Amino acid sequence: MTVVEQYARARIVTEDDESEDHCAVPVVLRYDPRDDPRAVRIALPGAREWTFPRSLLEQGLRAPTGTGEVRVWPCGRVQAVVEFHSARGVSVVQFETKTLLRFLRRTYSAVATEMVHR
């Protein structure tokens, strides 16, 4: 099975962050169909990682969606926001939409390739 791992940059724009300069930070987008063929993972700096339905990420690029730990919504024409909730607080992360779309396309291509080779 094909694992898709994509390194990207995103901006953490959590409201309780006092700095105005929201620098881009490295994140890892990961899809491993052996773990769960319907889930994706996003890892932020500091060993923070969330696993959630791939469909939630896809739907959130078009309209606000999500409840509980992960919420996703479009932010203008070229950005999307992913909001992560945990016992430690809330992390609001802004991505370029094209980065998330590229990742999603790669996950669906990986699944299609596996189906062809069976």
Short mmCIF file of C-alpha atoms in Angstrom, two decimals:
data_model
loop_
_atom_site.label_atom_id
_atom_site.label_comp_id
_atom_site.label_asym_id
_atom_site.label_seq_id
_atom_site.Cartn_x
_atom_site.Cartn_y
_atom_site.Cartn_z
CA MET A 1 0.00 0.00 0.00
CA THR A 2 1.18 3.47 -0.88
CA VAL A 3 1.77 5.93 1.96
CA VAL A 4 1.44 9.59 1.01
CA GLU A 5 3.52 12.02 3.01
CA GLN A 6 3.70 15.66 2.06
CA TYR A 7 5.77 18.31 3.77
CA ALA A 8 4.23 21.77 3.74
CA ARG A 9 4.34 25.14 5.42
CA ALA A 10 1.43 26.64 7.29
CA ARG A 11 0.78 29.58 9.56
CA ILE A 12 -0.31 29.04 13.14
CA VAL A 13 -2.69 31.92 13.81
CA THR A 14 -4.10 30.94 17.17
CA GLU A 15 -5.84 33.91 18.78
CA ASP A 16 -3.91 33.63 22.05
CA ASP A 17 -0.65 34.02 20.14
CA GLU A 18 0.57 37.51 21.07
CA SER A 19 2.91 37.96 18.11
CA GLU A 20 1.61 39.71 15.03
CA ASP A 21 4.20 37.97 12.86
CA HIS A 22 2.69 34.57 12.18
CA CYS A 23 5.68 32.80 10.64
CA ALA A 24 5.23 29.79 8.46
CA VAL A 25 6.02 26.53 10.26
CA PRO A 26 6.72 23.09 8.83
CA VAL A 27 3.86 20.60 8.94
CA VAL A 28 3.51 17.04 7.69
CA LEU A 29 0.39 15.84 5.89
CA ARG A 30 0.17 12.03 5.94
CA TYR A 31 -2.13 9.39 4.53
CA ASP A 32 -1.52 5.72 5.32
CA PRO A 33 -4.29 3.44 4.06
CA ARG A 34 -2.96 0.59 6.24
CA ASP A 35 -3.83 2.59 9.37
CA ASP A 36 -7.23 3.79 8.13
CA PRO A 37 -8.08 4.26 4.45
CA ARG A 38 -10.56 7.02 5.32
CA ALA A 39 -8.29 9.11 7.55
CA VAL A 40 -5.51 11.67 7.15
CA ARG A 41 -3.04 13.01 9.69
CA ILE A 42 -1.59 16.46 10.16
CA ALA A 43 1.49 16.83 12.35
CA LEU A 44 2.42 20.26 13.69
CA PRO A 45 5.71 21.23 15.35
CA GLY A 46 6.06 20.09 18.94
CA ALA A 47 4.86 16.52 18.38
CA ARG A 48 1.22 17.60 18.01
CA GLU A 49 -0.63 15.35 15.60
CA TRP A 50 -4.28 14.95 14.67
CA THR A 51 -5.98 12.15 12.75
CA PHE A 52 -9.38 12.85 11.21
CA PRO A 53 -11.55 11.84 8.23
CA ARG A 54 -10.16 12.70 4.82
CA SER A 55 -13.71 13.67 3.79
CA LEU A 56 -13.74 16.38 6.47
CA LEU A 57 -10.65 17.98 4.94
CA GLU A 58 -12.12 17.78 1.45
CA GLN A 59 -15.52 19.20 2.45
CA GLY A 60 -13.93 21.95 4.53
CA LEU A 61 -12.23 23.39 1.47
CA ARG A 62 -15.68 24.26 0.09
CA ALA A 63 -17.68 25.15 3.21
CA PRO A 64 -17.22 25.20 7.00
CA THR A 65 -17.41 21.73 8.47
CA GLY A 66 -16.40 19.71 11.49
CA THR A 67 -17.25 19.30 15.12
CA GLY A 68 -15.28 18.18 18.10
CA GLU A 69 -11.49 18.13 17.75
CA VAL A 70 -11.11 19.26 14.11
CA ARG A 71 -12.89 21.94 12.09
CA VAL A 72 -12.05 23.11 8.57
CA TRP A 73 -13.26 26.07 6.52
CA PRO A 74 -12.26 28.09 3.46
CA CYS A 75 -10.66 31.46 4.13
CA GLY A 76 -10.92 33.64 1.07
CA ARG A 77 -10.11 32.29 -2.36
CA VAL A 78 -6.67 30.81 -1.75
CA GLN A 79 -6.50 29.77 1.88
CA ALA A 80 -8.13 27.33 4.25
CA VAL A 81 -8.15 27.13 8.02
CA VAL A 82 -7.90 23.98 10.10
CA GLU A 83 -8.76 24.36 13.78
CA PHE A 84 -7.53 21.71 16.21
CA HIS A 85 -8.96 21.34 19.72
CA SER A 86 -7.18 19.45 22.51
CA ALA A 87 -6.87 19.47 26.28
CA ARG A 88 -3.94 21.88 25.80
CA GLY A 89 -6.08 24.41 23.96
CA VAL A 90 -6.90 25.38 20.40
CA SER A 91 -4.50 25.63 17.45
CA VAL A 92 -5.74 27.54 14.42
CA VAL A 93 -3.63 26.78 11.35
CA GLN A 94 -3.88 28.49 7.96
CA PHE A 95 -2.89 26.61 4.80
CA GLU A 96 -2.76 27.51 1.15
CA THR A 97 -5.73 25.70 -0.39
CA LYS A 98 -3.61 24.42 -3.28
CA THR A 99 -1.35 22.62 -0.79
CA LEU A 100 -4.29 20.73 0.71
CA LEU A 101 -5.79 20.02 -2.72
CA ARG A 102 -2.48 18.61 -3.95
CA PHE A 103 -2.30 16.36 -0.89
CA LEU A 104 -5.88 15.13 -1.35
CA ARG A 105 -5.26 14.39 -5.04
CA ARG A 106 -2.19 12.36 -4.10
CA THR A 107 -4.19 10.33 -1.56
CA TYR A 108 -6.89 9.50 -4.10
CA SER A 109 -4.26 8.66 -6.73
CA ALA A 110 -2.58 6.30 -4.27
CA VAL A 111 -5.87 4.48 -3.69
CA ALA A 112 -6.59 4.29 -7.43
CA THR A 113 -3.11 2.91 -8.11
CA GLU A 114 -3.59 0.22 -5.49
CA MET A 115 -6.93 -0.78 -7.02
CA VAL A 116 -5.35 -1.12 -10.49
CA HIS A 117 -2.57 -3.35 -9.16
CA ARG A 118 -4.92 -5.80 -7.44
#
